[in-house]
Each structure stands twice: as structure tokens, then as C-alpha cells.
CSV table of C-alpha atoms and ligand atoms in Angstrom, one decimal:
chain,number,residue,atom,x,y,z
A,41,MET,CA,0.0,0.0,0.0
A,42,ASP,CA,1.2,3.4,-1.0
A,43,VAL,CA,-0.6,6.3,0.7
A,44,ARG,CA,-0.8,9.5,-1.4
A,45,SER,CA,-1.8,12.9,-0.1
A,46,GLY,CA,-5.4,14.1,-0.2
A,47,THR,CA,-8.8,12.6,-0.7
A,48,LEU,CA,-11.2,11.9,-3.5
A,49,THR,CA,-14.8,13.1,-2.9
A,50,LEU,CA,-17.6,11.1,-4.5
A,51,HIS,CA,-21.4,11.7,-4.9
A,52,SER,CA,-24.4,9.7,-5.8
A,53,PRO,CA,-25.0,8.4,-8.4
A,54,LEU,CA,-21.6,6.7,-8.6
A,55,ARG,CA,-20.7,6.3,-12.3
A,56,ILE,CA,-18.9,3.0,-12.9
A,57,SER,CA,-17.5,1.6,-16.1
A,58,VAL,CA,-17.1,-2.2,-16.2
A,59,GLU,CA,-17.1,-4.9,-18.8
A,60,SER,CA,-20.4,-6.6,-19.2
A,61,GLU,CA,-19.1,-10.0,-18.0
A,62,TRP,CA,-18.4,-8.4,-14.6
A,63,ARG,CA,-21.6,-6.4,-14.3
A,64,ASP,CA,-23.0,-8.9,-11.7
A,65,VAL,CA,-20.2,-8.2,-9.4
A,66,VAL,CA,-20.8,-4.5,-9.5
A,67,GLU,CA,-24.5,-5.0,-9.1
A,68,THR,CA,-23.8,-6.7,-5.8
A,69,PHE,CA,-21.7,-3.7,-4.7
A,70,ALA,CA,-24.5,-1.4,-6.0
A,71,ARG,CA,-27.0,-3.2,-3.8
A,72,ASP,CA,-24.7,-2.8,-0.8
A,73,LEU,CA,-24.3,0.9,-1.5
A,74,THR,CA,-28.1,1.4,-1.9
A,75,ALA,CA,-28.8,-0.6,1.3
A,76,SER,CA,-26.2,1.1,3.4
A,77,ILE,CA,-26.2,4.8,2.3
A,78,GLY,CA,-29.0,5.0,-0.2
A,79,TRP,CA,-26.8,5.7,-3.2
A,80,ASP,CA,-27.4,4.7,-6.8
A,81,VAL,CA,-24.9,3.3,-9.3
A,82,GLU,CA,-25.0,4.2,-13.0
A,83,PHE,CA,-23.2,2.0,-15.5
A,84,VAL,CA,-21.3,4.2,-18.0
A,85,ASP,CA,-19.1,3.6,-20.9
A,86,GLY,CA,-15.8,5.4,-21.7
A,87,SER,CA,-17.5,8.4,-23.2
A,88,THR,CA,-18.6,9.8,-19.8
A,89,THR,CA,-16.0,10.3,-17.1
A,90,PRO,CA,-16.6,7.5,-14.7
A,91,ASP,CA,-15.9,7.7,-10.9
A,92,VAL,CA,-14.8,4.1,-10.9
A,93,ILE,CA,-13.1,2.4,-13.8
A,94,ILE,CA,-12.8,-1.4,-13.7
A,95,ARG,CA,-10.2,-2.8,-16.1
A,96,LYS,CA,-9.6,-6.4,-17.1
A,97,VAL,CA,-5.9,-7.1,-17.1
A,98,ASN,CA,-4.1,-10.4,-17.5
A,99,ASP,CA,-1.3,-10.1,-14.9
A,100,CYS,CA,-3.3,-10.4,-11.7
A,101,GLY,CA,-3.6,-13.8,-10.0
A,102,ASP,CA,-6.9,-15.5,-9.2
A,103,GLU,CA,-8.1,-13.3,-6.4
A,104,GLU,CA,-5.7,-10.4,-6.8
A,105,TYR,CA,-6.4,-6.8,-7.6
A,106,ARG,CA,-4.8,-3.4,-7.9
A,107,LEU,CA,-6.7,-0.4,-6.6
A,108,SER,CA,-5.8,3.2,-7.2
A,109,ILE,CA,-7.6,6.2,-5.8
A,110,ASP,CA,-6.6,9.5,-7.3
A,111,GLU,CA,-8.7,11.7,-9.6
A,112,GLU,CA,-10.9,8.7,-9.9
A,113,VAL,CA,-10.9,5.1,-8.7
A,114,THR,CA,-9.2,2.5,-10.9
A,115,ILE,CA,-9.5,-1.2,-10.3
A,116,ASP,CA,-7.4,-3.8,-12.2
A,117,ALA,CA,-8.1,-7.5,-11.9
A,118,SER,CA,-8.1,-10.6,-14.0
A,119,THR,CA,-11.0,-12.3,-12.3
A,120,ALA,CA,-14.4,-11.4,-11.0
A,121,ALA,CA,-13.3,-12.4,-7.5
A,122,GLY,CA,-10.4,-9.9,-7.7
A,123,VAL,CA,-12.9,-7.2,-8.6
A,124,ALA,CA,-15.2,-8.2,-5.7
A,125,TYR,CA,-12.2,-7.9,-3.2
A,126,ALA,CA,-11.2,-4.5,-4.6
A,127,LEU,CA,-14.8,-3.3,-4.1
A,128,THR,CA,-14.8,-4.7,-0.6
A,129,VAL,CA,-11.6,-2.8,0.2
A,130,LEU,CA,-13.1,0.3,-1.3
A,131,ARG,CA,-15.9,0.0,1.3
A,132,GLN,CA,-13.4,-0.6,4.0
A,133,LEU,CA,-11.6,2.6,3.1
A,134,GLY,CA,-14.8,4.7,3.4
A,135,PRO,CA,-16.8,5.6,6.5
A,136,ASN,CA,-18.4,2.9,8.7
A,137,ALA,CA,-21.8,4.0,7.3
A,138,LEU,CA,-20.9,1.9,4.2
A,139,TRP,CA,-21.4,-1.2,6.3
A,140,SER,CA,-24.6,-0.2,8.0
A,141,SER,CA,-28.2,-0.5,6.9
A,142,ALA,CA,-30.2,2.6,6.1
A,143,ALA,CA,-27.7,5.4,6.8
A,144,THR,CA,-27.6,8.6,4.8
A,145,LEU,CA,-24.5,10.2,3.3
A,146,ASP,CA,-24.2,13.1,0.9
A,147,THR,CA,-20.5,12.7,0.0
A,148,LEU,CA,-18.0,10.0,0.3
A,149,GLU,CA,-14.3,10.8,1.1
A,150,LEU,CA,-11.7,8.3,0.2
A,151,PRO,CA,-8.0,8.5,0.9
A,152,ARG,CA,-5.8,8.7,-2.2
A,153,LEU,CA,-3.6,5.7,-2.4
A,154,PHE,CA,-2.5,2.7,-4.4
A,155,ILE,CA,-2.9,-0.9,-3.2
A,156,GLU,CA,-1.6,-4.1,-4.8
A,157,ASP,CA,-3.0,-7.1,-3.0
A,158,GLY,CA,-3.8,-10.7,-3.1
A,159,PRO,CA,-4.2,-13.6,-0.6
A,160,ARG,CA,-1.4,-15.9,0.4
A,161,PHE,CA,-3.8,-18.9,0.9
A,162,ALA,CA,-6.5,-20.1,-1.4
A,163,TRP,CA,-8.6,-21.7,1.3
A,164,ARG,CA,-9.8,-19.1,3.8
A,165,GLY,CA,-12.7,-20.8,5.5
A,166,VAL,CA,-15.3,-20.7,8.2
A,167,HIS,CA,-17.0,-23.9,9.3
A,168,LEU,CA,-20.5,-23.8,10.8
A,169,ASP,CA,-22.2,-26.7,12.7
A,170,VAL,CA,-25.9,-26.6,11.9
A,171,ALA,CA,-26.5,-30.0,13.4
A,172,ARG,CA,-26.2,-29.3,17.1
A,173,HIS,CA,-28.2,-26.1,16.6
A,174,PHE,CA,-29.9,-25.4,13.4
A,175,PHE,CA,-29.5,-22.0,11.8
A,176,ASP,CA,-32.0,-20.7,9.2
A,177,VAL,CA,-31.2,-19.6,5.7
A,178,GLU,CA,-31.2,-15.9,6.7
A,179,THR,CA,-28.7,-16.5,9.4
A,180,VAL,CA,-26.5,-18.5,7.1
A,181,CYS,CA,-26.7,-15.8,4.4
A,182,ARG,CA,-25.8,-13.2,7.0
A,183,LEU,CA,-22.8,-15.2,8.0
A,184,ILE,CA,-21.8,-15.4,4.3
A,185,ASP,CA,-21.9,-11.6,4.1
A,186,GLN,CA,-19.7,-11.4,7.2
A,187,ILE,CA,-17.2,-13.9,5.7
A,188,ALA,CA,-17.0,-12.1,2.4
A,189,ALA,CA,-16.5,-8.7,4.2
A,190,HIS,CA,-13.3,-10.3,5.7
A,191,ARG,CA,-12.2,-11.6,2.3
A,192,LEU,CA,-12.7,-15.2,3.4
A,193,ASN,CA,-14.0,-17.6,0.7
A,194,ARG,CA,-15.3,-20.9,2.1
A,195,LEU,CA,-18.3,-21.8,4.2
A,196,HIS,CA,-18.1,-25.4,5.4
A,197,LEU,CA,-21.6,-26.5,6.5
A,198,HIS,CA,-21.6,-29.5,9.0
A,199,LEU,CA,-25.0,-30.9,8.0
A,200,ASN,CA,-25.5,-33.9,10.3
A,201,ASP,CA,-24.4,-35.3,13.6
A,202,ASP,CA,-25.7,-37.6,16.4
A,203,GLN,CA,-27.9,-34.8,17.5
A,204,GLY,CA,-29.6,-33.9,14.3
A,205,TRP,CA,-29.8,-34.3,10.5
A,206,ARG,CA,-30.3,-31.0,8.6
A,207,VAL,CA,-31.0,-31.6,5.0
A,208,GLU,CA,-34.0,-33.2,3.3
A,209,VAL,CA,-33.1,-36.1,1.0
A,210,PRO,CA,-36.0,-37.3,-1.2
A,211,GLN,CA,-35.0,-41.0,-1.3
A,212,TRP,CA,-34.7,-41.1,2.5
A,213,PRO,CA,-37.7,-39.1,3.8
A,214,LEU,CA,-37.3,-40.1,7.5
A,215,LEU,CA,-34.1,-38.1,7.7
A,216,GLY,CA,-36.3,-34.9,7.3
A,217,SER,CA,-39.1,-36.1,9.5
A,218,VAL,CA,-37.4,-38.1,12.3
A,219,ALA,CA,-33.6,-37.5,12.2
A,220,SER,CA,-34.0,-33.7,12.3
A,221,VAL,CA,-36.0,-33.6,15.5
A,222,ARG,CA,-34.3,-33.7,18.9
A,223,ARG,CA,-36.6,-33.9,22.0
A,224,SER,CA,-34.4,-31.7,24.2
A,225,SER,CA,-30.9,-30.2,24.6
A,226,PRO,CA,-28.5,-30.1,27.5
A,227,ILE,CA,-28.4,-27.0,29.7
A,228,GLY,CA,-25.0,-25.9,31.0
A,229,HIS,CA,-22.1,-28.2,31.0
A,230,GLU,CA,-22.7,-31.7,29.7
A,231,GLY,CA,-21.6,-33.1,33.1
A,232,ASP,CA,-24.4,-31.1,34.9
A,233,GLY,CA,-26.9,-33.6,33.4
A,234,LEU,CA,-29.7,-31.0,32.9
A,235,ASP,CA,-32.0,-30.7,30.0
A,236,ASP,CA,-34.1,-27.9,28.6
A,237,ASP,CA,-37.1,-30.1,27.6
A,238,VAL,CA,-37.5,-28.0,24.4
A,239,GLU,CA,-37.7,-29.8,21.1
A,240,HIS,CA,-35.1,-28.7,18.6
A,241,ALA,CA,-35.7,-29.2,14.9
A,242,GLY,CA,-34.8,-27.8,11.5
A,243,CYS,CA,-33.9,-29.1,8.1
A,244,TYR,CA,-33.0,-27.4,4.8
A,245,SER,CA,-35.1,-28.1,1.8
A,246,ALA,CA,-33.6,-28.2,-1.7
A,247,PRO,CA,-34.8,-24.6,-2.4
A,248,ASP,CA,-33.2,-23.6,1.0
A,249,LEU,CA,-29.9,-25.0,-0.1
A,250,GLU,CA,-30.2,-23.3,-3.5
A,251,ALA,CA,-30.9,-19.9,-1.8
A,252,ILE,CA,-27.7,-20.4,0.3
A,253,ARG,CA,-25.7,-21.4,-2.8
A,254,GLN,CA,-26.9,-18.4,-4.8
A,255,HIS,CA,-26.2,-16.0,-2.0
A,256,ALA,CA,-22.7,-17.5,-1.5
A,257,LEU,CA,-22.0,-17.3,-5.3
A,258,ARG,CA,-22.7,-13.6,-5.3
A,259,ARG,CA,-20.2,-13.1,-2.4
A,260,PHE,CA,-17.5,-15.4,-3.9
A,261,VAL,CA,-17.9,-17.8,-1.1
A,262,THR,CA,-17.8,-21.5,-2.0
A,263,ILE,CA,-20.2,-23.7,0.1
A,264,VAL,CA,-18.5,-26.9,1.2
A,265,PRO,CA,-21.3,-29.3,2.4
A,266,GLU,CA,-20.3,-32.0,4.9
A,267,ILE,CA,-22.1,-35.2,5.6
A,268,ASP,CA,-20.3,-36.9,8.4
A,269,LEU,CA,-20.4,-40.7,8.3
A,270,PRO,CA,-20.0,-43.5,9.4
A,271,GLY,CA,-19.6,-42.1,13.0
A,272,HIS,CA,-21.8,-39.3,14.3
A,273,ALA,CA,-24.7,-41.4,13.0
A,274,GLN,CA,-27.1,-41.7,15.9
A,275,ALA,CA,-29.7,-39.4,14.4
A,276,VAL,CA,-29.6,-41.5,11.1
A,277,ILE,CA,-30.0,-44.7,13.1
A,278,ALA,CA,-33.0,-43.2,15.0
A,279,ALA,CA,-34.7,-42.8,11.7
A,280,TYR,CA,-33.4,-46.0,10.0
A,281,PRO,CA,-32.6,-48.6,12.7
A,282,ASP,CA,-31.5,-51.2,10.2
A,283,LEU,CA,-28.5,-49.0,9.3
A,284,GLY,CA,-27.1,-49.4,12.9
A,285,ASN,CA,-25.5,-52.3,14.7
A,286,GLY,CA,-28.0,-53.1,17.4
A,287,ASP,CA,-31.6,-54.0,18.1
A,288,GLU,CA,-32.4,-51.4,20.7
A,289,PRO,CA,-34.4,-48.4,19.3
A,290,LEU,CA,-32.4,-45.2,19.5
A,291,GLU,CA,-33.5,-41.6,19.7
A,292,VAL,CA,-31.9,-38.5,18.1
A,293,TRP,CA,-29.2,-38.0,20.7
A,294,ALA,CA,-30.1,-35.4,23.3
A,295,ARG,CA,-26.7,-35.3,25.0
A,296,TRP,CA,-23.4,-33.7,23.7
A,297,GLY,CA,-20.4,-35.9,23.1
A,298,ILE,CA,-19.5,-38.8,20.8
A,299,SER,CA,-22.1,-41.5,20.4
A,300,GLU,CA,-21.0,-45.1,20.1
A,301,HIS,CA,-23.7,-45.7,17.6
A,302,VAL,CA,-22.2,-45.8,14.2
A,303,LEU,CA,-23.4,-47.2,10.8
A,304,ASN,CA,-23.0,-50.9,10.3
A,305,VAL,CA,-20.7,-52.0,7.4
A,306,GLY,CA,-23.4,-53.9,5.4
A,307,GLU,CA,-24.1,-53.1,1.8
A,308,ARG,CA,-27.3,-51.2,2.6
A,309,ALA,CA,-25.5,-48.8,5.0
A,310,LEU,CA,-22.7,-48.2,2.4
A,311,THR,CA,-25.4,-47.6,-0.3
A,312,PHE,CA,-27.2,-45.2,2.1
A,313,ALA,CA,-24.0,-43.2,2.7
A,314,GLU,CA,-23.2,-43.0,-1.0
A,315,ASP,CA,-26.8,-42.0,-1.8
A,316,VAL,CA,-27.1,-39.2,0.7
A,317,VAL,CA,-23.6,-37.8,0.1
A,318,ARG,CA,-24.1,-37.8,-3.7
A,319,TYR,CA,-27.5,-36.2,-3.3
A,320,VAL,CA,-26.3,-33.4,-1.1
A,321,ALA,CA,-23.2,-32.9,-3.3
A,322,SER,CA,-25.5,-32.6,-6.3
A,323,ARG,CA,-27.1,-29.5,-4.7
A,324,PHE,CA,-23.7,-27.8,-5.0
A,325,PRO,CA,-22.4,-28.6,-8.5
A,326,GLY,CA,-18.6,-28.5,-8.7
A,327,SER,CA,-18.1,-27.7,-5.0
A,328,PRO,CA,-15.7,-29.5,-2.8
A,329,VAL,CA,-17.5,-32.0,-0.5
A,330,HIS,CA,-16.5,-33.0,3.0
A,331,ILE,CA,-17.2,-36.6,4.0
A,332,GLY,CA,-16.5,-36.2,7.7
A,333,GLY,CA,-14.9,-39.4,9.0
A,334,ASP,CA,-13.9,-38.1,12.5
A,335,GLU,CA,-14.5,-39.7,15.8
A,336,CYS,CA,-15.9,-43.1,14.7
A,337,PRO,CA,-15.8,-45.4,17.7
A,338,THR,CA,-15.3,-49.1,16.7
A,339,THR,CA,-17.0,-50.4,19.9
A,340,GLU,CA,-20.0,-51.7,18.0
A,341,TRP,CA,-18.0,-53.1,15.1
A,342,GLU,CA,-15.9,-55.0,17.6
A,343,ARG,CA,-19.0,-56.8,18.8
A,344,SER,CA,-20.6,-57.2,15.4
A,345,GLU,CA,-20.7,-60.5,13.5
A,346,LEU,CA,-21.4,-58.7,10.3
A,347,ALA,CA,-18.3,-56.5,10.8
A,348,HIS,CA,-16.1,-59.5,11.5
A,349,ALA,CA,-17.4,-61.3,8.4
A,350,VAL,CA,-16.6,-58.3,6.3
A,351,MET,CA,-13.1,-58.1,7.8
A,352,ALA,CA,-12.5,-61.8,7.1
A,353,GLU,CA,-13.6,-61.3,3.5
A,354,LEU,CA,-11.3,-58.3,3.0
A,355,GLY,CA,-8.4,-59.6,5.0
A,356,PHE,CA,-8.6,-56.8,7.6
A,357,SER,CA,-6.9,-57.3,11.0
A,358,ASP,CA,-8.3,-54.2,12.7
A,359,GLU,CA,-11.8,-52.7,13.0
A,360,ARG,CA,-10.3,-49.3,12.2
A,361,GLN,CA,-9.8,-50.5,8.6
A,362,LEU,CA,-13.6,-50.7,8.2
A,363,GLN,CA,-13.9,-47.0,8.1
A,364,GLY,CA,-11.8,-47.1,4.9
A,365,LEU,CA,-14.8,-48.8,3.2
A,366,PHE,CA,-16.8,-45.7,3.6
A,367,THR,CA,-14.0,-43.3,2.7
A,368,ASP,CA,-13.2,-45.2,-0.5
A,369,ARG,CA,-16.7,-45.7,-1.6
A,370,LEU,CA,-17.7,-42.0,-1.0
A,371,THR,CA,-14.5,-40.7,-2.5
A,372,ALA,CA,-14.9,-42.7,-5.7
A,373,ALA,CA,-18.6,-41.7,-6.1
A,374,LEU,CA,-17.9,-38.0,-5.5
A,375,ARG,CA,-15.0,-38.0,-7.9
A,376,ARG,CA,-17.1,-39.5,-10.6
A,377,ASP,CA,-19.6,-36.7,-10.0
A,378,GLY,CA,-16.9,-34.1,-10.4
A,379,HIS,CA,-16.3,-33.1,-6.7
A,380,GLU,CA,-13.1,-32.7,-4.8
A,381,VAL,CA,-13.2,-34.6,-1.5
A,382,LEU,CA,-12.2,-33.5,2.0
A,383,ALA,CA,-12.2,-35.4,5.3
A,384,TRP,CA,-11.2,-35.0,8.9
A,385,ASP,CA,-7.7,-36.2,9.7
A,386,GLU,CA,-8.8,-39.5,11.3
A,387,VAL,CA,-9.4,-41.0,7.8
A,388,MET,CA,-5.6,-41.3,7.7
A,389,ASP,CA,-5.9,-44.1,10.3
A,390,ALA,CA,-7.2,-46.4,7.5
A,391,ASP,CA,-6.2,-46.4,3.8
A,392,VAL,CA,-7.1,-43.2,2.1
A,393,ASP,CA,-6.6,-41.9,-1.4
A,394,GLN,CA,-3.8,-39.4,-1.8
A,395,ASP,CA,-6.2,-36.9,-3.5
A,396,VAL,CA,-8.4,-36.6,-0.4
A,397,VAL,CA,-7.8,-33.2,1.2
A,398,ILE,CA,-7.2,-33.6,4.9
A,399,CYS,CA,-8.8,-31.2,7.4
A,400,ALA,CA,-6.3,-31.3,10.3
A,401,TRP,CA,-8.2,-30.6,13.4
A,402,ARG,CA,-6.7,-32.6,16.3
A,403,HIS,CA,-3.4,-30.8,16.1
A,404,SER,CA,-1.1,-29.0,13.7
A,405,VAL,CA,1.1,-32.1,13.7
A,406,ARG,CA,-1.7,-33.9,11.9
A,407,GLY,CA,-1.5,-31.3,9.1
A,408,ARG,CA,2.3,-31.7,9.0
A,409,LEU,CA,2.0,-35.5,8.7
A,410,ALA,CA,-0.7,-35.3,6.0
A,411,ALA,CA,1.3,-32.8,4.0
A,412,GLU,CA,4.5,-34.9,4.3
A,413,SER,CA,2.6,-37.9,3.0
A,414,GLY,CA,1.5,-36.0,-0.1
A,415,HIS,CA,-2.0,-34.8,0.9
A,416,ASP,CA,-3.2,-31.3,0.5
A,417,VAL,CA,-4.3,-30.0,3.8
A,418,VAL,CA,-6.7,-27.4,5.3
A,419,MET,CA,-5.4,-26.4,8.7
A,420,ALA,CA,-8.2,-26.4,11.4
A,421,PRO,CA,-6.3,-27.3,14.6
A,422,MET,CA,-8.6,-27.0,17.6
A,423,GLN,CA,-6.0,-25.4,19.8
A,424,PHE,CA,-6.2,-22.2,17.6
A,425,LEU,CA,-9.2,-22.4,15.4
A,426,TYR,CA,-12.0,-24.0,17.3
A,427,PHE,CA,-14.2,-21.0,18.1
A,428,ASP,CA,-16.4,-23.1,20.4
A,429,TRP,CA,-13.6,-22.7,22.9
A,430,LEU,CA,-13.8,-19.9,25.5
A,431,SER,CA,-12.9,-16.4,24.2
A,432,SER,CA,-11.0,-15.6,27.3
A,433,ASP,CA,-10.0,-16.7,30.8
A,434,GLU,CA,-12.5,-14.5,32.5
A,435,VAL,CA,-15.0,-16.1,34.9
A,436,ASP,CA,-18.1,-14.7,33.3
A,437,GLU,CA,-17.4,-16.0,29.8
A,438,PRO,CA,-20.5,-17.9,28.6
A,439,VAL,CA,-20.5,-21.7,28.8
A,440,ALA,CA,-18.4,-23.2,26.1
A,441,LEU,CA,-17.9,-26.8,25.1
A,442,ALA,CA,-14.3,-27.2,26.2
A,443,PRO,CA,-13.5,-26.3,29.8
A,444,ARG,CA,-10.5,-24.1,30.9
A,445,PRO,CA,-7.6,-24.1,30.1
A,446,ALA,CA,-9.1,-24.5,26.5
A,447,VAL,CA,-9.1,-20.8,25.9
A,448,THR,CA,-8.6,-19.1,22.5
A,449,THR,CA,-8.3,-15.3,22.6
A,450,TRP,CA,-8.2,-13.2,19.4
A,451,GLU,CA,-4.5,-12.5,20.3
A,452,LYS,CA,-3.8,-16.2,20.2
A,453,VAL,CA,-5.6,-16.6,16.8
A,454,TYR,CA,-3.5,-13.7,15.4
A,455,ARG,CA,-0.4,-15.6,16.3
A,456,PHE,CA,-1.5,-18.8,14.6
A,457,SER,CA,0.9,-20.1,11.9
A,458,VAL,CA,-1.0,-21.6,9.0
A,459,ILE,CA,2.1,-23.5,7.9
A,460,PRO,CA,2.4,-26.3,10.5
A,461,PRO,CA,5.5,-25.9,12.7
A,462,GLY,CA,8.3,-28.2,11.5
A,463,LEU,CA,6.9,-28.7,8.0
A,464,ASP,CA,9.8,-28.7,5.5
A,465,GLU,CA,9.4,-25.9,2.9
A,466,LYS,CA,9.3,-28.5,0.1
A,467,TYR,CA,5.8,-29.5,1.3
A,468,TRP,CA,4.4,-26.0,1.9
A,469,HIS,CA,2.5,-26.1,-1.5
A,470,HIS,CA,0.3,-28.8,0.1
A,471,VAL,CA,-1.1,-26.3,2.6
A,472,ARG,CA,-4.2,-24.9,1.0
A,473,GLY,CA,-5.0,-22.6,3.9
A,474,ALA,CA,-7.1,-22.8,7.0
A,475,GLN,CA,-10.5,-22.5,8.5
A,476,VAL,CA,-12.1,-21.6,11.8
A,477,GLN,CA,-14.7,-24.0,13.4
A,478,LEU,CA,-18.0,-22.9,14.9
A,479,TRP,CA,-19.3,-26.0,16.6
A,480,SER,CA,-22.7,-25.2,17.9
A,481,GLU,CA,-23.4,-27.3,21.0
A,482,TYR,CA,-23.4,-24.0,23.0
A,483,ILE,CA,-24.2,-21.6,20.2
A,484,ALA,CA,-28.0,-21.5,19.8
A,485,THR,CA,-28.7,-17.9,18.7
A,486,ARG,CA,-27.5,-15.5,16.1
A,487,GLU,CA,-26.1,-13.1,18.7
A,488,HIS,CA,-24.1,-15.9,20.4
A,489,LEU,CA,-22.8,-17.0,17.0
A,490,ASP,CA,-21.5,-13.4,16.4
A,491,TYR,CA,-20.0,-13.3,19.9
A,492,MET,CA,-18.0,-16.5,19.3
A,493,ALA,CA,-17.1,-15.7,15.8
A,494,PHE,CA,-15.9,-12.1,16.3
A,495,PRO,CA,-13.4,-10.5,16.7
A,496,ARG,CA,-11.6,-13.9,16.4
A,497,THR,CA,-12.6,-14.3,12.8
A,498,ALA,CA,-11.2,-10.8,12.0
A,499,ALA,CA,-7.8,-11.8,13.4
A,500,PHE,CA,-8.0,-15.1,11.5
A,501,ALA,CA,-8.8,-13.2,8.2
A,502,GLU,CA,-5.6,-11.3,8.4
A,503,VAL,CA,-3.6,-14.4,9.2
A,504,VAL,CA,-5.0,-16.4,6.3
A,505,TRP,CA,-4.9,-13.6,3.8
A,506,GLY,CA,-1.2,-13.8,4.7
A,507,ASN,CA,0.1,-10.6,6.1
A,508,PRO,CA,-0.2,-10.6,9.9
A,509,GLU,CA,2.1,-8.1,11.5
A,510,SER,CA,2.7,-7.6,15.2
A,511,LEU,CA,-0.1,-7.6,17.8
A,512,ASP,CA,0.7,-4.0,18.5
A,513,SER,CA,0.1,-3.0,14.9
A,514,PHE,CA,-3.1,-5.1,14.7
A,515,ARG,CA,-4.7,-3.9,18.0
A,516,PRO,CA,-5.5,-0.3,16.8
A,517,ARG,CA,-6.7,-1.6,13.4
A,518,LEU,CA,-8.9,-4.1,15.2
A,519,ALA,CA,-10.4,-1.3,17.3
A,520,ARG,CA,-11.2,0.6,14.2
A,521,HIS,CA,-12.6,-2.5,12.6
A,522,ALA,CA,-14.8,-3.1,15.6
A,523,GLN,CA,-16.7,0.1,14.6
A,524,ARG,CA,-17.2,-1.4,11.2
A,525,LEU,CA,-18.5,-4.6,12.8
A,526,ALA,CA,-20.9,-2.6,15.0
A,527,ALA,CA,-22.2,-0.8,11.9
A,528,MET,CA,-22.8,-4.2,10.3
A,529,GLY,CA,-24.9,-5.2,13.3
A,530,VAL,CA,-22.5,-7.9,14.4
A,531,HIS,CA,-22.8,-8.7,18.1
A,532,PHE,CA,-19.1,-9.2,18.5
A,533,ARG,CA,-17.4,-9.8,21.8
A,534,PRO,CA,-16.3,-6.3,23.0
A,535,LEU,CA,-12.6,-5.7,22.8
A,536,ASP,CA,-12.4,-4.1,26.3
A,537,ARG,CA,-14.7,-6.6,28.0
B,60,ACM,C1,-14.2,-32.8,15.2
B,60,ACM,O1,-14.0,-31.8,15.9
B,60,ACM,N1,-14.6,-33.9,15.6
B,60,ACM,C2,-13.8,-32.7,13.8
């Protein structure tokens, strides 16, 4: 960034010249401008002097842009995403009103400067668990807006768990009617043993998913749907008992934790997994798809005649290997359908195709090992990037899943190294980027979601874009950014709390 002297003053209507293929990007910006400060945008060609000139060049990378503010605003980019980021930064350079809803502003003053910018990492993600608590389409779209404002570009949706299934699948109707309804939820810490006795339900229809997808497309955010199997399957088995390993009827689990009830390894269960994953993937054409694969206890398989017969047939010596049946089957099916496949790091405990991208959550070391063995990795280590952890050590911090000392302050997030410590430079190209996790056992409302996400996600955004400086340099910029968050209506955790 090169700061020049003086400012540029703009008025409504803002006259913008842009190629027709990028008009959609500018229309999104125009809607933001109208919604925030009531301004209009006029598309003009070269014959009128534009306020903003957007030029297509061929020397910018995928998400890169150059932004110059002088007698007018000039944006150079090679991709629509580059234009979108330049326009986001333009909003950032203006007053906070540009992030609000329904403010008024007669003139807009922008500092004269030149910026040349682009991200260090391609995968800059936020994960949201909609299984433990369901979030409606509007809340998800609102989160997408927040993600895009921080120049992040992936929203990983965790769509099922022991405590609820959140997407209607036509061939398996009981997922929507049975597996998506939980009779109650724990109150306070799991160990307290208290329940709220309030039914919790929610499930996305196909049009809901399409609304989310379209909204995300406009914000250059890729939705990464996750169906987590064969573990975390108690809600599925509550709806379809023959997919489980026992005879006892199960309910959609009303406790937090890891249920022992997993899918059996018979053909019908494998077909089920393939069916539902392919269906959900088909709602997001071309998107990467996450197949879960974490925390799959083998207790039931150890007692199962069927599991032992399958092991004998395949020459397996350890129940752990059975999980590989699901990983292989789902990976092959999704590949055929044109999707890239991601999974949690436990899939490496059984055989897993080299092309599966590993989400390293248990520790950065898992990411290092995955990269060293040739996998691409998305870093998600819980010690830094699980935002269901406490935001501070203070005694009045709201109940969170992990107890003290599992605390993650925004300062700690800011010091996170995306490249796993100890990873030899020759493997760095395997590190796609990183994502924060919003597990929702204790996040039931939009306000609480905001509180857990921010300001930590703002710190993360700078880390993953790739230019974190010192905490001392970030602190005042974060204080300034907090005013922007306030204008956006984000219920962030106050910085001086
Ligand atoms: C996980 O936290 N079980 C991925």
C-alpha cells in the first residue's frame, strides 16, 4: 500500500465503467451501496468520465487486484473475485456507514492511495455446525456476508451429527421427519446432566440450499457441504434402525459428546452413505464436498458378526480399517460426479486416497504429517481455530464446550501459523489454507454466534490472507474494525470486556 496525499470526494449516483461480464459483481456492490447509504450506481461507458473504472488485465492472480484512488478510482483485476475484493476494500476505506443499513451520506471521502493485493492462501474458511443447533437460511446468508467482508471464501456446513440431520433427502424421507428432531438439549455443561425439555428441529429443503448457494456465489464464497459418516450417525439410526449395529431403538441423541452408535458395514449402509452424500453434493455442483470421518468409535463393530465377516472377507486385521470402506466408496462416487473430497484427519488411520484433502483438526502435527505424506491440507487445529472454545479466561465467559484451560483469545488466533511448525518448505505447497470452526453445542442464537465468531474471525482473516504483523500493529486496526462490525450489526465480543 502506498498512501498518497489528499482525498477523493464522490457523490451519488456513482458512475462505474465495467465490462459486461463483470456487471453482476458491480451489481452486488451497488445493492450494498443502496442498502447502506441509499446511493445509486450508474453504469457508464468510456465516453462519460466514470468515478470508478474497472479494467480487465491479464497479470493479476486469481483473487488479486490493484486499486488506485486518485482523480478517480481505478481497479485492475483478472477475475471477478479480484474485482469483488477490490470493491470490498473500497468499502473498507470509506466511512463505517458503508457497512450499516439505512444510513444517509451526501458525500464519500476516500484517501488517495495505491494498493496491490492478493491472498497468500486459497482456502480461507469458516465452518458452521448446523447439526447441534440449526441456523435458518437468513442467518447463514448473514454469516456469508460477514465472511465475504473479511475476504474469506469458504463456508463449510456441517449438516449432520448424532444430535440432528439437517437436509431433506427425497429418497430417505425419514431423515427430514425423524432424524432432524431432537426432543431436548443439555443445559449448562454436559456433566451437569440438565435438559431444557425443548424440542429442537430444523432441516434445509432443496430450495433452501439453492438460496444459500446463490447468495454465496454472489459473495464469492464456496459452500462446502459436509455429511459426516460413518460415525456421528445416531440421528440417522434413530430414523433408519437397520443401518445401525444393534436391536435397541435409538432416539436422536439429546446429549453432547461422541455417540458409540455408528453405521454398520453392510451393503445397505454403504449404499445409504453413497446415496445421501451424492444427493447433497448434487445441490452444490462443482463444489468440494466434505465426508466427515472423524471420531468413529469401533466399539459396535468389535461386537458385530457382520463386521467380522466383512473383515475376514477383505483380510482386515483391525476394525479401524472398516472406516476405509466408507472413505473409499464415497471418495470414488464424488470424484465420478466431479467433486473434490475433503475429510477430517482420522481418515488417515485407514487407507485413504492421496487426493483426499485432509482437514487437520486434532493438532497442527496432523497437518504436517498429512502434507508430508502427499495430501493437500486445510489447517483447522482445535488449539487455535475451534471457536467453540472460550474467548478468554474471564470467569463470566459464557459456557463453552471445552473447559478451561481451553481458551482461545483473538490474540492467540492472530499468532497462529498456517504452515504447520516443522513442515519442510518443500511441502508448503500442500497447505491450501485454514478454516475456523464454529461447533454449535453451546451456540444457539445469532447473537451468540456473532459473539463466538468475532473478533476472532477478523484476526483469522488477516492471518490467512497472509500478512499478519505484530499484535501492537493489529490492535488499533482491530479497534477501528470493531466500529465497522458494529455498523454491520455484528454482536461481537467487546474488545475491552
Ligand atoms: C471434530 O471436531 N470432531 C472434527
